[in-house]
Structures are given as structure tokens and as C-alpha cells.
PDB file of C-alpha atoms in Angstrom:
ATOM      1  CA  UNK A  64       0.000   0.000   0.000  1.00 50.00           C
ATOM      2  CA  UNK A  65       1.333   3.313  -0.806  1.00 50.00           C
ATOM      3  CA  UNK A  66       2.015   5.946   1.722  1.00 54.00           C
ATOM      4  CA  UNK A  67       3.070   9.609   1.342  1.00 65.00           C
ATOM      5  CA  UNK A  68       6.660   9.840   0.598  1.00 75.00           C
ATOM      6  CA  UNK A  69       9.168  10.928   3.116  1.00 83.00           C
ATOM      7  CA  UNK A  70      12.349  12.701   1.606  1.00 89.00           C
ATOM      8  CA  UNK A  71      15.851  11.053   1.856  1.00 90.00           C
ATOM      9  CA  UNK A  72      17.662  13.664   2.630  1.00 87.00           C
ATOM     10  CA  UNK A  73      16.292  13.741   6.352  1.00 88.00           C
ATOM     11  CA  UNK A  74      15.093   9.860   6.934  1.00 88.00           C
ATOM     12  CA  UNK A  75      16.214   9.117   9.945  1.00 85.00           C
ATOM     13  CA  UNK A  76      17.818   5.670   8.636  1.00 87.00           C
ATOM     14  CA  UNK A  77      19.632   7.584   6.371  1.00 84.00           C
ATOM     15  CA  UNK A  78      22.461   7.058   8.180  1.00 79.00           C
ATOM     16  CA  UNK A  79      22.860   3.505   8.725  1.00 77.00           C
ATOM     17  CA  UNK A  80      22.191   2.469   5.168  1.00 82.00           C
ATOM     18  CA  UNK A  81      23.828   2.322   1.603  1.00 88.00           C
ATOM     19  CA  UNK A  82      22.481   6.231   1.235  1.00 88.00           C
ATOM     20  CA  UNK A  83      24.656   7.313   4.024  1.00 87.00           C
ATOM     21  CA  UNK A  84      27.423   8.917   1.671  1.00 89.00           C
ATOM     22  CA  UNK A  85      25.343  10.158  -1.531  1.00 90.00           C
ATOM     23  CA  UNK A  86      24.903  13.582  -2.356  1.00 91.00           C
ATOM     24  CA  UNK A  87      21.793  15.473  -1.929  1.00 92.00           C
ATOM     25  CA  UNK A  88      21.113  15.672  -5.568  1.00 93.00           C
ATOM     26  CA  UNK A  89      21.010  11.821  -5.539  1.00 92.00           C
ATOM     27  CA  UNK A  90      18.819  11.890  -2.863  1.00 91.00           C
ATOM     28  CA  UNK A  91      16.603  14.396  -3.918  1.00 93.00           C
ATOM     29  CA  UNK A  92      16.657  12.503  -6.746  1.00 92.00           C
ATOM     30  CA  UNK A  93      15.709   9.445  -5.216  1.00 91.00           C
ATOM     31  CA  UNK A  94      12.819  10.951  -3.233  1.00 91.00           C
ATOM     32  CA  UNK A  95      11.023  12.207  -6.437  1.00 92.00           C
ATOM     33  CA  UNK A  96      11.017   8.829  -7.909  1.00 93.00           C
ATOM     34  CA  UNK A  97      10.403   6.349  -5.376  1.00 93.00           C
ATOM     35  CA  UNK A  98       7.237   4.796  -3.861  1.00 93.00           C
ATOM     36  CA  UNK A  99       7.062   4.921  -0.256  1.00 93.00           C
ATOM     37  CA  UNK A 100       5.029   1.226   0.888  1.00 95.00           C
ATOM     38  CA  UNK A 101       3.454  -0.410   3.479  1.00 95.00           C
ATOM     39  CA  UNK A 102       3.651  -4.400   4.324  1.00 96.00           C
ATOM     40  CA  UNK A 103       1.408  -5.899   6.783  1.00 95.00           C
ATOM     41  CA  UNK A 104       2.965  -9.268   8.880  1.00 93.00           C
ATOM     42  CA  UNK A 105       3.365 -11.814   6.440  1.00 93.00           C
ATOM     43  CA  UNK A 106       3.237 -10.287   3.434  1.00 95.00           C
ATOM     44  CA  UNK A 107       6.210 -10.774   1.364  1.00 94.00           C
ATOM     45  CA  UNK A 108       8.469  -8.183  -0.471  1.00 92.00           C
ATOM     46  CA  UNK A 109      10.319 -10.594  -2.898  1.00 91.00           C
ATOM     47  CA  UNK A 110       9.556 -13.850  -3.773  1.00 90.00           C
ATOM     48  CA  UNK A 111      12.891 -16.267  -4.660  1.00 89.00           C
ATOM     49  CA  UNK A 112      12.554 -17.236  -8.057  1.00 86.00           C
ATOM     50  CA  UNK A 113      10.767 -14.459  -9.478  1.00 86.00           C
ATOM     51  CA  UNK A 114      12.002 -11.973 -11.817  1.00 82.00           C
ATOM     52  CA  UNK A 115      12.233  -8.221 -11.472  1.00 77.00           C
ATOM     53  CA  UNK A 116      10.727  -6.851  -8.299  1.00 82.00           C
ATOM     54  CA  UNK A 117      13.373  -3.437  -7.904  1.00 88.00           C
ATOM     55  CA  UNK A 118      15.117  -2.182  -5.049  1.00 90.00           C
ATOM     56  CA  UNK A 119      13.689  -2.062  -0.967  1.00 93.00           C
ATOM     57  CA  UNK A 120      15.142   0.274   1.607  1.00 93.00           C
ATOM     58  CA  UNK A 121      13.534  -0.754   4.881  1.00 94.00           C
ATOM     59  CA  UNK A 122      12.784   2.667   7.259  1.00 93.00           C
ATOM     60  CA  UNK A 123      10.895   0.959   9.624  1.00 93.00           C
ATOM     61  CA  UNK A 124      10.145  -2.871  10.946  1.00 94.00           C
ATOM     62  CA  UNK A 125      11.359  -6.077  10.256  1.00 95.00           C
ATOM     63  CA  UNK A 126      11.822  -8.674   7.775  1.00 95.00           C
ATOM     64  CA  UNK A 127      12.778 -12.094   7.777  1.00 94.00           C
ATOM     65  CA  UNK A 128      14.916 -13.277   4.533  1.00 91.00           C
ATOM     66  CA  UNK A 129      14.339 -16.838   3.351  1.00 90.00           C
ATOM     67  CA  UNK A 130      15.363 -19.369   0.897  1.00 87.00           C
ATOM     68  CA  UNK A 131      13.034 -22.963  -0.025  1.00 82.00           C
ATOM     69  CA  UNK A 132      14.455 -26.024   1.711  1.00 70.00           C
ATOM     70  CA  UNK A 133      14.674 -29.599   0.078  1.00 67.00           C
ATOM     71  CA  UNK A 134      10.950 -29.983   1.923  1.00 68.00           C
ATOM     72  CA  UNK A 135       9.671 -27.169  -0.024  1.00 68.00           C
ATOM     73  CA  UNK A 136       9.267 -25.258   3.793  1.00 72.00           C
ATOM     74  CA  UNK A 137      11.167 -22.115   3.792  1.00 76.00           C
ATOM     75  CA  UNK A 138      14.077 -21.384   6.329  1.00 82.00           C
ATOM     76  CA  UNK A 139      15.521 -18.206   7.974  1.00 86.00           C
ATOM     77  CA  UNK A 140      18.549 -16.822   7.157  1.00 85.00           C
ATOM     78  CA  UNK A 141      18.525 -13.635   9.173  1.00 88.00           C
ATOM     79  CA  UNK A 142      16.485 -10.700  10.217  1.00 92.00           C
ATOM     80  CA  UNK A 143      16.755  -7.463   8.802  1.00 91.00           C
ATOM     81  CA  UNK A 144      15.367  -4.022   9.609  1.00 92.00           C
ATOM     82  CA  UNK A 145      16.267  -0.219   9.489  1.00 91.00           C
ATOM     83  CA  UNK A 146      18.791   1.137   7.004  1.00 90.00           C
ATOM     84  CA  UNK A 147      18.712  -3.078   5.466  1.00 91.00           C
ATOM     85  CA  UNK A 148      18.660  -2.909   1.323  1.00 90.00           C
ATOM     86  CA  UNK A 149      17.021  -5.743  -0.751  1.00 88.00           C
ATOM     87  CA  UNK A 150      16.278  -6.291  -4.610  1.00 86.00           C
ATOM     88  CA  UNK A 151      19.429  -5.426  -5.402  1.00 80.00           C
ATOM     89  CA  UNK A 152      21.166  -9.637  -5.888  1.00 74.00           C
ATOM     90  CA  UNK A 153      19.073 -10.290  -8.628  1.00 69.00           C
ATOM     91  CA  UNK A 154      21.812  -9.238 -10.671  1.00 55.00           C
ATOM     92  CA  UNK A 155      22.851 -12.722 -11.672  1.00 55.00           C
ATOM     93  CA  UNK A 156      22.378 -14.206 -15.334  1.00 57.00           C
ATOM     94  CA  UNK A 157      19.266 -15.686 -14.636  1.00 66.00           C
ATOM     95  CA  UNK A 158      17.523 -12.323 -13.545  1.00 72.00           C
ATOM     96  CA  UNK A 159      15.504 -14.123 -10.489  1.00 81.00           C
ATOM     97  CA  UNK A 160      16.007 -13.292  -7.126  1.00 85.00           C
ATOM     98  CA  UNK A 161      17.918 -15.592  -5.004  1.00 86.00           C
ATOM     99  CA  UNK A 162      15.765 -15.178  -1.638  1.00 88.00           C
ATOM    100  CA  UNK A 163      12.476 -14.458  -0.072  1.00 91.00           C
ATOM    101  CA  UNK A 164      11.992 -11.416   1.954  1.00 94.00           C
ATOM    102  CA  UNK A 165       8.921 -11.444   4.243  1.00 95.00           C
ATOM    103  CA  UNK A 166       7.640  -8.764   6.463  1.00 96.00           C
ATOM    104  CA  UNK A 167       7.450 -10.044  10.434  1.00 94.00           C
ATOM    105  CA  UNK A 168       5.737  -7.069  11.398  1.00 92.00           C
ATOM    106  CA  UNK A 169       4.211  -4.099   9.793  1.00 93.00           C
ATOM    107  CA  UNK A 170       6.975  -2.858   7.281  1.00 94.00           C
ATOM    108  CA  UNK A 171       7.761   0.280   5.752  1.00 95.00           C
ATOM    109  CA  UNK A 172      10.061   0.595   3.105  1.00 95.00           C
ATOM    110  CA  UNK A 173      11.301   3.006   0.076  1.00 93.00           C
ATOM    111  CA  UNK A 174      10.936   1.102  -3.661  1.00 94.00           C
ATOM    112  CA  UNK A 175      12.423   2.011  -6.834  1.00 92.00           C
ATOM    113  CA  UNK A 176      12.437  -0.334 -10.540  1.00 91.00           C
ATOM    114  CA  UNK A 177      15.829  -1.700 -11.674  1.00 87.00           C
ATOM    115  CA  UNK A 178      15.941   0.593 -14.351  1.00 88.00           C
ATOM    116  CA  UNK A 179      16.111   3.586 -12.373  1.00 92.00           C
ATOM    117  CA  UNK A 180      18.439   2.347  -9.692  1.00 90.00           C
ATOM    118  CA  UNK A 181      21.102   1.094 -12.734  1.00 89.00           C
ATOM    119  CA  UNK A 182      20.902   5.294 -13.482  1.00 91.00           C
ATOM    120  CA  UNK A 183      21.252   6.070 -10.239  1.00 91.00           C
ATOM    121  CA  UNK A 184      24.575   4.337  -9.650  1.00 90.00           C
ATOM    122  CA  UNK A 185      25.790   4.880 -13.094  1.00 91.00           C
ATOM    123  CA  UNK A 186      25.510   8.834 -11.699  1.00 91.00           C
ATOM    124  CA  UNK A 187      26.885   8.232  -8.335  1.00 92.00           C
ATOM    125  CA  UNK A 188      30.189   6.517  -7.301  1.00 93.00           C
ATOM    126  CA  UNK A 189      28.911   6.399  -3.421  1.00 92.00           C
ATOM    127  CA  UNK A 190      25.516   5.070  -3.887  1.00 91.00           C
ATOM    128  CA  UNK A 191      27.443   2.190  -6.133  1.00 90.00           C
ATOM    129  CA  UNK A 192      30.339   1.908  -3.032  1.00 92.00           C
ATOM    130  CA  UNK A 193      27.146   1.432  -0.203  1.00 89.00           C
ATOM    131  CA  UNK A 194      25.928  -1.354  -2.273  1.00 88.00           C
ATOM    132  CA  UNK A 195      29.194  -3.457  -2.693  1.00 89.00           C
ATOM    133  CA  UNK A 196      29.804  -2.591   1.068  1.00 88.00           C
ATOM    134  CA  UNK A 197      26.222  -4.016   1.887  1.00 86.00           C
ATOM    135  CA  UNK A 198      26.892  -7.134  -0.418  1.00 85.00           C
ATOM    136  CA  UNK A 199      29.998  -7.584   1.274  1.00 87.00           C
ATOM    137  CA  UNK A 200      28.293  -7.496   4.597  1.00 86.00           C
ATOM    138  CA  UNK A 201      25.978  -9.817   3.562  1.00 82.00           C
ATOM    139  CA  UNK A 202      28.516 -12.298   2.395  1.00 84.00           C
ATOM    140  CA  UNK A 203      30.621 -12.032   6.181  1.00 87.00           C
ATOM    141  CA  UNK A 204      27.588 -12.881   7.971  1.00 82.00           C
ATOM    142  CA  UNK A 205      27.037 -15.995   5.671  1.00 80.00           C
ATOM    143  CA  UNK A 206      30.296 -16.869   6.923  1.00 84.00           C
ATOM    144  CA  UNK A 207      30.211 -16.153  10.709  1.00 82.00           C
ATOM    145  CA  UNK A 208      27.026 -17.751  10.729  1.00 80.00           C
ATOM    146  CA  UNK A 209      28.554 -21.110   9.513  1.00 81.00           C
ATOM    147  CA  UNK A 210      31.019 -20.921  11.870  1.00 82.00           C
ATOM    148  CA  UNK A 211      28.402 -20.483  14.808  1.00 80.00           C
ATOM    149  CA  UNK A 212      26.767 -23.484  13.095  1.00 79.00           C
ATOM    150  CA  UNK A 213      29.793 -25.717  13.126  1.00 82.00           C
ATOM    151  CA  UNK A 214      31.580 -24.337  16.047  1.00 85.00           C
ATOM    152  CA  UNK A 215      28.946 -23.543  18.793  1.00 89.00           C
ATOM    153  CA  UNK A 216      26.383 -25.439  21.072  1.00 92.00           C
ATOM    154  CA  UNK A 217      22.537 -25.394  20.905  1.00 93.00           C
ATOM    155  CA  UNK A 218      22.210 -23.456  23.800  1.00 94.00           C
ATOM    156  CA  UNK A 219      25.516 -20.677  22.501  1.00 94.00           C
ATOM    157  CA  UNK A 220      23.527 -20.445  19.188  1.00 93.00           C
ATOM    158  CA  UNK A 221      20.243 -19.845  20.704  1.00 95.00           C
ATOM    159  CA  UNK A 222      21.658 -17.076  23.136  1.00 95.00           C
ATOM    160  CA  UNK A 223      23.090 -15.263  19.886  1.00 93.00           C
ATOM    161  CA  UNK A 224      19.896 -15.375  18.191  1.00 94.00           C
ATOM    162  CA  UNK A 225      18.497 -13.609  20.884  1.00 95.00           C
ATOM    163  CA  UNK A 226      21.009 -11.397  21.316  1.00 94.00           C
ATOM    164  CA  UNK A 227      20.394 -10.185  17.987  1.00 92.00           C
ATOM    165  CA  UNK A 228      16.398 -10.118  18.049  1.00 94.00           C
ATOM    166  CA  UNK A 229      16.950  -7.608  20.891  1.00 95.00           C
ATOM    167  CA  UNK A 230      19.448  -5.422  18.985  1.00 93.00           C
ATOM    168  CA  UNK A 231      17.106  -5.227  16.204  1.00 92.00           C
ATOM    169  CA  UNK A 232      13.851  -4.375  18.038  1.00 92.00           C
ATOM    170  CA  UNK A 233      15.705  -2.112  20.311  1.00 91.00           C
ATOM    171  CA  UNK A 234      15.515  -3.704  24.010  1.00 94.00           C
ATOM    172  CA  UNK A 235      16.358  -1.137  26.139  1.00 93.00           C
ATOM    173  CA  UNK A 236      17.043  -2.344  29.819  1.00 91.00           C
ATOM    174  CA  UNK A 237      14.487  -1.599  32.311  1.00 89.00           C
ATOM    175  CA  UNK A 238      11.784  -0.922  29.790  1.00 90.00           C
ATOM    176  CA  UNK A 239       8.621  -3.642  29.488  1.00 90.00           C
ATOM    177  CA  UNK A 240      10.254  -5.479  26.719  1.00 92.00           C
ATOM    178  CA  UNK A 241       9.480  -6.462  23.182  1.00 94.00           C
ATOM    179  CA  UNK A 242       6.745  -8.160  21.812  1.00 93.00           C
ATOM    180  CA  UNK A 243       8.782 -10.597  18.711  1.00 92.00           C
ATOM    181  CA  UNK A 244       6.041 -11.678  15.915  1.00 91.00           C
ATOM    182  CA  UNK A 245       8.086 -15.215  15.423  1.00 92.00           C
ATOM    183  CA  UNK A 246       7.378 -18.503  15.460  1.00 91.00           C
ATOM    184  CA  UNK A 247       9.329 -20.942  17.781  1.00 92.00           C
ATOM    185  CA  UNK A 248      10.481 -22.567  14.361  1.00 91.00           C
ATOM    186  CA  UNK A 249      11.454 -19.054  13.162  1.00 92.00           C
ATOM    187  CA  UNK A 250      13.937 -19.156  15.932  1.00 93.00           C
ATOM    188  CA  UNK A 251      15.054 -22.987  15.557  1.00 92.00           C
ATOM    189  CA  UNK A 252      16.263 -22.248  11.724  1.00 90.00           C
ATOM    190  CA  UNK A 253      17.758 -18.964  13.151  1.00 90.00           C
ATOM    191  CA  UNK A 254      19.653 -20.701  15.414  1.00 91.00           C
ATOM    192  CA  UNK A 255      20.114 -23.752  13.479  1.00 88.00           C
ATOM    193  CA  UNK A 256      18.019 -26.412  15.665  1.00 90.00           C
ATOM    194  CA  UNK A 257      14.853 -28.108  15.926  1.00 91.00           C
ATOM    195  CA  UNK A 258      11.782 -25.990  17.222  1.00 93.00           C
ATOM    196  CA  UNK A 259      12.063 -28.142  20.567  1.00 96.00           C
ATOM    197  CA  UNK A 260      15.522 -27.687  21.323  1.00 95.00           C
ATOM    198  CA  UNK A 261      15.076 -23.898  21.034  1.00 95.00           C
ATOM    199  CA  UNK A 262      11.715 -24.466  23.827  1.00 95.00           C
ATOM    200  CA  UNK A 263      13.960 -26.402  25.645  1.00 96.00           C
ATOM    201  CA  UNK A 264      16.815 -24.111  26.185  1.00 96.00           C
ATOM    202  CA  UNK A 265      14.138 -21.023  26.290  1.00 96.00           C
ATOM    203  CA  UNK A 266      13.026 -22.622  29.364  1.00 96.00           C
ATOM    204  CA  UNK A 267      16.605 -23.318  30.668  1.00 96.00           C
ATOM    205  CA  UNK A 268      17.629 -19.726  30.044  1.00 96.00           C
ATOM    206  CA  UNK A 269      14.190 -18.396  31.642  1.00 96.00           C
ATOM    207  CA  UNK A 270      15.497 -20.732  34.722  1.00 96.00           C
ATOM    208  CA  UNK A 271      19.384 -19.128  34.706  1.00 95.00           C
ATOM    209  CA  UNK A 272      17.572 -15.374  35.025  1.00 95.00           C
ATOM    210  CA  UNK A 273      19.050 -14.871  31.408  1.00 96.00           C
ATOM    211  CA  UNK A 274      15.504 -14.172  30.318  1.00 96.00           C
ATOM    212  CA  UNK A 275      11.839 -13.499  31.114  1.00 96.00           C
ATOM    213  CA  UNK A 276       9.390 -14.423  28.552  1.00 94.00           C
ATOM    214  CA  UNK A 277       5.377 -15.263  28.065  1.00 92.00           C
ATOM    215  CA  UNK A 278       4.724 -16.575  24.697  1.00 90.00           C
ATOM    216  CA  UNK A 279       6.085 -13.981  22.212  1.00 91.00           C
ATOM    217  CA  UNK A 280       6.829 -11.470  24.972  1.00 94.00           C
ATOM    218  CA  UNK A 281      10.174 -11.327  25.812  1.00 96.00           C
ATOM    219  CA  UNK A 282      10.046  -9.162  28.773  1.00 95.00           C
ATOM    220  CA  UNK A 283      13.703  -8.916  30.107  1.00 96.00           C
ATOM    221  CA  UNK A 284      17.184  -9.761  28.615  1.00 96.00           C
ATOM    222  CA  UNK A 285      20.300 -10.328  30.561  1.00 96.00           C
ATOM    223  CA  UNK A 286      22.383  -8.796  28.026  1.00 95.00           C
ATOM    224  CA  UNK A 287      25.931  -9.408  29.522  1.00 94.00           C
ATOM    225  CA  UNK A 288      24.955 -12.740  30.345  1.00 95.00           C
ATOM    226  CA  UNK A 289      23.640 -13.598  26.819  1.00 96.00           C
ATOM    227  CA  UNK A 290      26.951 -12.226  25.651  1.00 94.00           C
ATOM    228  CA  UNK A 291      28.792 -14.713  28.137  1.00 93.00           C
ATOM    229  CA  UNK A 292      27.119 -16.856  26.798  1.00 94.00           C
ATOM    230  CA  UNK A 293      27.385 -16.641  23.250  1.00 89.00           C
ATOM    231  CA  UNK A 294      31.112 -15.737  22.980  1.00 74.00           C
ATOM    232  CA  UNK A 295      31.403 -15.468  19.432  1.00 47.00           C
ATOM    233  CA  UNK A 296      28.337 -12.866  18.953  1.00 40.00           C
TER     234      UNK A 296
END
């Protein structure tokens, strides 16, 4: 659903995302020929295998990014929300896009085509720079997160995962918590488990004061014990 269009120049995600360094003709630019959308919970963004579909700039919420497994269910690769760019790997000879991107709670994000974005970079050097940077951050979590896989325990993975669900949704310390729209199995691909492993060692953490929780309300994090925890986070 389209919603009026806030200017680039002074998003407050600016910042943190592949825009951080372009001019303010680029981003005036930008603003004048982008669509500014909104995406309830579960509606998806991208689907993997389709073709076209543009670029995404998320300004608010979060979105879960997923690829089909041999079952045909899809799993989690990570979570993604302010400043976080999509669209932009379908690049490849086959013109489809690799992943799915799915909203977890209402979404808001700037869209442009692939047409205009291959202008845009041909006209500026840093909006071209943010983009390899982002694709290279992309590709060095792939890799730290098969090293968690291979290297860490159940219950080291699980604490990361939740380490980072609180970084994206903000937890601030003595405040009532979060409320996190995902599924126990959401958290079992995150973390590379089984749905009742990641109940399991929910409970066990709950028990160790590392975390109070009711059903998707996470109400309290130890944060330096999570990070004890999960060394490698």
C-alpha cells in the first residue's frame, strides 16, 4: 500500500544504510522517484525465483529473509530491519532473485524499478560503493554464521539469536520489553536447531535469570549474560 513519501535527505535511517554517503542531488533525486510502501505481517516483499521486483530500503520494521528447503518449507537466514537494502542480488544471469523477503511485522520501506536504480549508480560513485559494502556485509555474515553453526552449542547459538532479536527491536534495559512476531520454528532455523531444542533451552535460560518471557513477549534480557554466553556474537 502506498504511503506519502518521506524525503531522503532527512530519513532518519539515512544514516545507517547504503544512502549514508550520496549527495543530496542523488537523494533528492531518489525521493522524487520512489514509492514509499506499506507491508502488513506476512506479506512478502520478494519472492525467490521471481524476476524483477526493484530495489527495498527498509525505514521501519522487520523482515525475515528466506530461501526454499529440500521440503519445499522455507528457512531463515537472518532478520533485517532499518537502514537493510534488498532487490538489489538479482543481478545474476538468470535475472531471479535468489531469496524471499517477508515482512514479520508491519513494514515500511522506500521502492524504486531496476531501471532507475542502474541510473542512479551509473551517476553516483557512493551510492554504487554502499551497495558493494552491503553485499559484502551480507557475504561475512554468511560466513560467521557457519562458523556459529559448526563451532557452537545449541544453547551458545540460541543465546546469539536472541542477542540479535533484541538489537534489532531495540531492548532497552528496564523498559517492558518487546513483543517478537516469530514462530518458535522461526527461531530454531535462526539458530540452526529443531523448534524443541530452542523451547527447551528457552526454558533453561528463563530458569538461569538470562531471560523473562510469556509466549512472544520477551520481557527482560540479561544482556551481559547472553553475551557470556554466546562468545562469538
Amino acid at each position: 500500500m502506498a504511503q506519502p513519501n518521506p524525503r531522503c535527505n532527512t530519513c532518519r535511517v539515512r544514516n545507517c544504510s547504503v544512502l549514508s554517503n550520496c549527495s543530496n542531488n542523488i537523494l533528492e533525486a531518489l525521493s522524487d522517484n520512489k514509492e514509499y510502501l506499506h507491508f502488513q505481517r506476512r506479506e512478502r516483499l520478494l519472492i525467490e525465483g521471481q524476476h524483477g521486483g526493484g530495489i527495498y530500503f527498509i525505514r521501519s520494521g522487520i523482515a525475515k529473509i528466506e530461501v526454499n528447503g529440500k521440503s519445499g518449507r522455507p528457512l531463515i537466514l537472518r532478520l533485517a530491519g532499518a537502514g537493510s537494502v534488498f532487490g538489489h542480488r538479482i543481478r545474476g544471469s538468470n535475472n531471479e532473485q535468489p531469496l524471499s523477503v517477508e515482512a514479520v511485522e508491519d513494514l515500511y520501506v522506500c521502492h524504486i524499478s531496476l531501471a532507475y536504480y542502474d541510473q542512479l549508480v551509473e551517476k553516483s560513485p557512493a551510492l554504487h560503493s554502499g551497495m558493494m559494502q552491503s553485499l559484502l556485509n551480507e557475504i561475512r555474515q554468511v560466513e560467521l554464521h557457519a562458523v556459529r553453526l559448526t563451532h557452537l552449542s545449541v544453547k551458545e547459538r540460541v543465546a546469539g539469536t536472541l542477542l540479535h532479536i533484541a538489537a534489532l527491536y531495540q531492548y532497552q534495559p528496564g523498559s517492558n520489553g518487546i513483543r517478537v512476531h516469530l514462530e518458535r520454528q522461526d527461531l530454531a532455523d535462526l539458530s540452526g536447531t529443531t523448534r524443541e531444542q530452542v523451547s527447551r533451552m528457552l526454558s533453561g535460560l528463563q530458569q538461569g535469570g538470562y531471560i523473562k518471557y510469556r509466549g512472544k513477549h520477551f520481557k527482560f534480557f540479561n544482556l551481559p549474560g547472553l553475551q557470556q554466553i554466546a562468545a562469538l556474537y
